[in-house]
mmCIF file of C-alpha atoms and ligand atoms in Angstrom:
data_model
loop_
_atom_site.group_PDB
_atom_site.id
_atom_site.type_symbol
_atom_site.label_atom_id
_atom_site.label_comp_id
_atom_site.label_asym_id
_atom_site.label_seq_id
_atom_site.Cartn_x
_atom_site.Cartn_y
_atom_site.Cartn_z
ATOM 1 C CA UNK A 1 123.335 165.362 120.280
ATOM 2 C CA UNK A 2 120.527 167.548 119.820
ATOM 3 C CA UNK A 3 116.692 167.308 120.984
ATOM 4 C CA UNK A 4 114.334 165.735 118.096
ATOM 5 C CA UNK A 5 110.971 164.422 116.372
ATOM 6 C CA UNK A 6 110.361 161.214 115.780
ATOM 7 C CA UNK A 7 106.966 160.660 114.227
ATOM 8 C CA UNK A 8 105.183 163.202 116.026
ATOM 9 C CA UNK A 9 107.046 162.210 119.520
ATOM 10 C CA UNK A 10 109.477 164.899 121.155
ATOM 11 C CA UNK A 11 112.544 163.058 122.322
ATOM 12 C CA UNK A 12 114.972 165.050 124.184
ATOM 13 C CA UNK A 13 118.553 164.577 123.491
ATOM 14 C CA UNK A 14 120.155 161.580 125.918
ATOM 15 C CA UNK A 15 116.945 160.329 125.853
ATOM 16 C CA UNK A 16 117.887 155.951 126.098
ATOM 17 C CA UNK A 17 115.213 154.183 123.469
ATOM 18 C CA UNK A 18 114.815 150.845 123.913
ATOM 19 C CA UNK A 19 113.182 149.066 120.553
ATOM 20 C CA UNK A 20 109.738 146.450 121.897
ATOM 21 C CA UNK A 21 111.245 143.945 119.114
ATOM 22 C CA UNK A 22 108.752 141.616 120.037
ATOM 23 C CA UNK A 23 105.397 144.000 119.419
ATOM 24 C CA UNK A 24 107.561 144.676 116.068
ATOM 25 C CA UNK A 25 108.108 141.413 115.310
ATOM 26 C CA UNK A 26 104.065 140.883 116.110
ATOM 27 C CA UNK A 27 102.692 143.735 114.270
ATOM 28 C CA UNK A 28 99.325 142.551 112.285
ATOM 29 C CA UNK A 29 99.893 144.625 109.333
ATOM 30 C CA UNK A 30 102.968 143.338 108.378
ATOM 31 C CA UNK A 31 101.981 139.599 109.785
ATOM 32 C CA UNK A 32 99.253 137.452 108.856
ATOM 33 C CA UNK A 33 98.461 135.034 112.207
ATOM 34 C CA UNK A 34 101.677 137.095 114.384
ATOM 35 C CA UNK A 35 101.119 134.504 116.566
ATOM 36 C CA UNK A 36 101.393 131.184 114.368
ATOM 37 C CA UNK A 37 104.497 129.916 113.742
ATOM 38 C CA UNK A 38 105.017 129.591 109.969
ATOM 39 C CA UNK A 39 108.012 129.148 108.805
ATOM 40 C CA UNK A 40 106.899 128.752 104.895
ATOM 41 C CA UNK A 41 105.855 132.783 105.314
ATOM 42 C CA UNK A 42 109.300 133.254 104.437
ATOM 43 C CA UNK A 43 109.161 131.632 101.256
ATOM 44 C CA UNK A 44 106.454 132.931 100.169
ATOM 45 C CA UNK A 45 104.512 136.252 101.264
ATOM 46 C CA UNK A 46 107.720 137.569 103.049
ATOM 47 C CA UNK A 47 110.312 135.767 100.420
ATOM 48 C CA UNK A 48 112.183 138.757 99.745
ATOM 49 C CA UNK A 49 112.737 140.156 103.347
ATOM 50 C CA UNK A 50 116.185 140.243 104.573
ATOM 51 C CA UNK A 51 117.100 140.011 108.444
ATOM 52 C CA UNK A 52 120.089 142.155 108.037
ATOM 53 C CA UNK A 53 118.616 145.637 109.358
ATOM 54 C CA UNK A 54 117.080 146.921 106.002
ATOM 55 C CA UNK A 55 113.869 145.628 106.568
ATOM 56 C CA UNK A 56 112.542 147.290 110.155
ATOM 57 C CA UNK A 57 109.731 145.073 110.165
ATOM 58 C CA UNK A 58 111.846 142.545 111.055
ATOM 59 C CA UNK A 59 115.286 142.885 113.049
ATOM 60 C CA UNK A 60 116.067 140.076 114.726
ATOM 61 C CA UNK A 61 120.107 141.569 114.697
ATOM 62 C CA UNK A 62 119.159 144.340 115.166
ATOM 63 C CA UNK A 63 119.909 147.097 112.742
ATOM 64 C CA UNK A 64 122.583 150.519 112.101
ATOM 65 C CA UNK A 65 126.070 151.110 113.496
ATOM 66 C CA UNK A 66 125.430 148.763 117.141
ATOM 67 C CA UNK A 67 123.821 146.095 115.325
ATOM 68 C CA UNK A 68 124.868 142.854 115.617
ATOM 69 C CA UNK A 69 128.393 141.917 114.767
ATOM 70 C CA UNK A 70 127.886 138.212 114.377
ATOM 71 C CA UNK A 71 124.873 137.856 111.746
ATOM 72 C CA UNK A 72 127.208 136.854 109.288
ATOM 73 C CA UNK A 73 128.576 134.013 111.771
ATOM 74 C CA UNK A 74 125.334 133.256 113.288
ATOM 75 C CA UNK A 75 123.441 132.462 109.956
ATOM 76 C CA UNK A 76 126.063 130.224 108.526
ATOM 77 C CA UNK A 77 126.312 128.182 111.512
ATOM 78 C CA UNK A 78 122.612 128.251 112.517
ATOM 79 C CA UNK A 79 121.606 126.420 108.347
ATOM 80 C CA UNK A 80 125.116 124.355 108.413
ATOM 81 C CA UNK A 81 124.004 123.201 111.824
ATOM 82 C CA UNK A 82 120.542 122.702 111.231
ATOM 83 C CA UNK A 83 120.889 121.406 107.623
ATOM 84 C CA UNK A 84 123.604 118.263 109.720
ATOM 85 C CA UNK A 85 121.671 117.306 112.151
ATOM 86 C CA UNK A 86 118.820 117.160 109.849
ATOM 87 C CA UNK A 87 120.640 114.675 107.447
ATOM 88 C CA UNK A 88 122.063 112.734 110.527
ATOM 89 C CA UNK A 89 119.058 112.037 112.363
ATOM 90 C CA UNK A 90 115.497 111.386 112.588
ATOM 91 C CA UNK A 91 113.238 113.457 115.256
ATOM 92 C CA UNK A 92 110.079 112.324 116.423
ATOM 93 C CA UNK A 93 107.376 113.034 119.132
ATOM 94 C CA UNK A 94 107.041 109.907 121.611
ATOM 95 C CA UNK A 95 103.574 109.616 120.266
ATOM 96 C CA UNK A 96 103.637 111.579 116.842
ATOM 97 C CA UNK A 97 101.808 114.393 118.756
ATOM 98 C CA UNK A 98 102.331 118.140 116.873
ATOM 99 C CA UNK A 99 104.978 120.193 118.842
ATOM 100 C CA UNK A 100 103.297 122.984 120.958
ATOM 101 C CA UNK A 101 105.000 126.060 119.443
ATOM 102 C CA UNK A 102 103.551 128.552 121.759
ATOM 103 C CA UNK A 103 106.127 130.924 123.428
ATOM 104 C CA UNK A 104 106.955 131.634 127.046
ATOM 105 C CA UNK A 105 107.627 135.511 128.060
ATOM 106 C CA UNK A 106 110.886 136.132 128.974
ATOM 107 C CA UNK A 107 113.781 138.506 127.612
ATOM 108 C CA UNK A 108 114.620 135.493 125.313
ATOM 109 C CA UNK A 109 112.278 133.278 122.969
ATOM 110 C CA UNK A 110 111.378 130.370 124.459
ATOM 111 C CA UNK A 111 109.274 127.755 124.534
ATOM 112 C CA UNK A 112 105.958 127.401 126.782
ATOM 113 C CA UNK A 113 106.227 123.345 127.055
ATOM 114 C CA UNK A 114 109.457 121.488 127.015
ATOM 115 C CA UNK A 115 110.026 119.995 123.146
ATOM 116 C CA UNK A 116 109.841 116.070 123.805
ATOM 117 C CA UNK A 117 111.843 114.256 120.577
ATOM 118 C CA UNK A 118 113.432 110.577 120.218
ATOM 119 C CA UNK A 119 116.228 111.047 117.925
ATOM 120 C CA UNK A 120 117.089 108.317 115.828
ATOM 121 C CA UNK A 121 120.337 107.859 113.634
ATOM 122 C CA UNK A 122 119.352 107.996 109.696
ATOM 123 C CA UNK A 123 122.350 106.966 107.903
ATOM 124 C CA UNK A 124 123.895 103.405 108.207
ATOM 125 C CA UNK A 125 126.177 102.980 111.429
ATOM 126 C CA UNK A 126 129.561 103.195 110.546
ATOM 127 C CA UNK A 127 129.310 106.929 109.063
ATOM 128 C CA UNK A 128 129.035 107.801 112.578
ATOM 129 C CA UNK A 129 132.223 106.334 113.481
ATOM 130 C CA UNK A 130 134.649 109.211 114.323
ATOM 131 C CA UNK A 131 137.719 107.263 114.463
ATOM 132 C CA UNK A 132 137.885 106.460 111.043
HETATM 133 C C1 LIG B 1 121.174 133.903 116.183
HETATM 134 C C2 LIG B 1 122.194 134.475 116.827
HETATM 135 C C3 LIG B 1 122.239 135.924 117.251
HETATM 136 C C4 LIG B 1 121.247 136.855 117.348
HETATM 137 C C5 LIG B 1 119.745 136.694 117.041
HETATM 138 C C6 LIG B 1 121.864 138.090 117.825
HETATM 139 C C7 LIG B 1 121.178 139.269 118.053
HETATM 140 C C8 LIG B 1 121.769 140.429 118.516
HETATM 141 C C9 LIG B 1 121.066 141.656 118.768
HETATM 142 C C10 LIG B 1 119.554 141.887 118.586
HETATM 143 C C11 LIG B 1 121.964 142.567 119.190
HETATM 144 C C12 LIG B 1 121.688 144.046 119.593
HETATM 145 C C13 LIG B 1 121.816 144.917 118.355
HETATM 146 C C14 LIG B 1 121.386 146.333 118.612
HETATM 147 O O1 LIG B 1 121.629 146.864 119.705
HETATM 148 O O2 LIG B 1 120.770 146.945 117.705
HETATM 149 C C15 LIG B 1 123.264 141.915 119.220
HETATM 150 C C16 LIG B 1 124.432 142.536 119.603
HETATM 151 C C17 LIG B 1 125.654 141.903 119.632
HETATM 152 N N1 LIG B 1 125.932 140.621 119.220
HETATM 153 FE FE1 LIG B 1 124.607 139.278 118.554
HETATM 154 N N2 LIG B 1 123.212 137.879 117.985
HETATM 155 C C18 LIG B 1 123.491 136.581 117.641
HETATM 156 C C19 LIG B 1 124.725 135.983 117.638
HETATM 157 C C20 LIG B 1 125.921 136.591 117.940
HETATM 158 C C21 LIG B 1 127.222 135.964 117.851
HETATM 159 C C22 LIG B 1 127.470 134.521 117.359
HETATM 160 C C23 LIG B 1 128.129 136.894 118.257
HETATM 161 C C24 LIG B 1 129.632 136.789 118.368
HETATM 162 C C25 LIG B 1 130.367 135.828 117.812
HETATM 163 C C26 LIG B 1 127.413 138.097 118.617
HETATM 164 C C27 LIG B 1 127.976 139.247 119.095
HETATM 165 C C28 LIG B 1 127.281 140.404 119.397
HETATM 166 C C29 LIG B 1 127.910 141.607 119.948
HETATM 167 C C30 LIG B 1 129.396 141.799 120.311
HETATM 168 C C31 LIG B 1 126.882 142.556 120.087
HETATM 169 C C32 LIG B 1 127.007 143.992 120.613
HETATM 170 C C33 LIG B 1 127.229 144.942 119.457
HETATM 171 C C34 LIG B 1 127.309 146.407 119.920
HETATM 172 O O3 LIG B 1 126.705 146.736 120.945
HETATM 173 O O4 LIG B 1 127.957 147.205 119.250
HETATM 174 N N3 LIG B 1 126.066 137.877 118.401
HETATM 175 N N4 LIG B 1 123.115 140.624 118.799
#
């Protein structure tokens, strides 16, 4: 380990970075609206972006030799999951009202309101019969 420069900034060897993934993941000139959540951006104005630690702008697994060792797991299950309980079931607001996407602060994303859904079963009852 050796003392360095990193875009202009001295950084003495031993030095312990810590990445602010969330100003990152909020930077203006990489996001239109940082602060809205849209989805669709992915399919269209940031289609080709990958999540995978090439693209720094975004790095939710972080990225390099400590990066996460699950990505591969985690976005399988996360669209097999999500792509199920989509087909299975119906989710509505009690009173159709739009879901409040705005974010607490905390070391993990979370919501600032809790999300209020009835879930309904879409598909005809006996599909949901596990004993069969
Ligand atoms: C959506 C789900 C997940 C996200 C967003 C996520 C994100 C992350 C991030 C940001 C790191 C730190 C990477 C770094 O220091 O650069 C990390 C590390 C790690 N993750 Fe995940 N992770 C997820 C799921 C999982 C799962 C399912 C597993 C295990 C089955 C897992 C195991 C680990 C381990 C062991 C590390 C430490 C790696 C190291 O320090 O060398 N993660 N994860």
């Amino acid at each position: 380990m050796e003392d360095c420069t990193v875009n202009g900034y001295r950084v003495s060897a031993g030095t312990w970075l810590i990445m602010n993934l969330y100003k990152i993941h909020h930077n203006p000139l990489i996001w239109a609206n940082p602060f809205e959540f849209q989805p669709e951006r992915f399919m269209t104005t940031h289609k080709d972006i990958d999540e995978r630690g090439q693209y720094f702008e975004l790095v939710p697994f972080g990225s390099g030799r400590r990066m996460c060792p699950g990505v591969s797991f985690s976005l399988q299950i996360l669209f097999f999951t999500l792509a199920n309980v989509l087909h299975w079931f119906e989710f509505e607001t009690p009173s159709n009202e739009a879901v409040d996407m705005r974010e607490a602060l905390g070391i993990t994303n979370s919501k600032a309101t809790p999300l209020e859904v009835h879930i309904t079963p879409r598909l005809p009852v006996f599909v949901y019969d596990t004993t069969n």
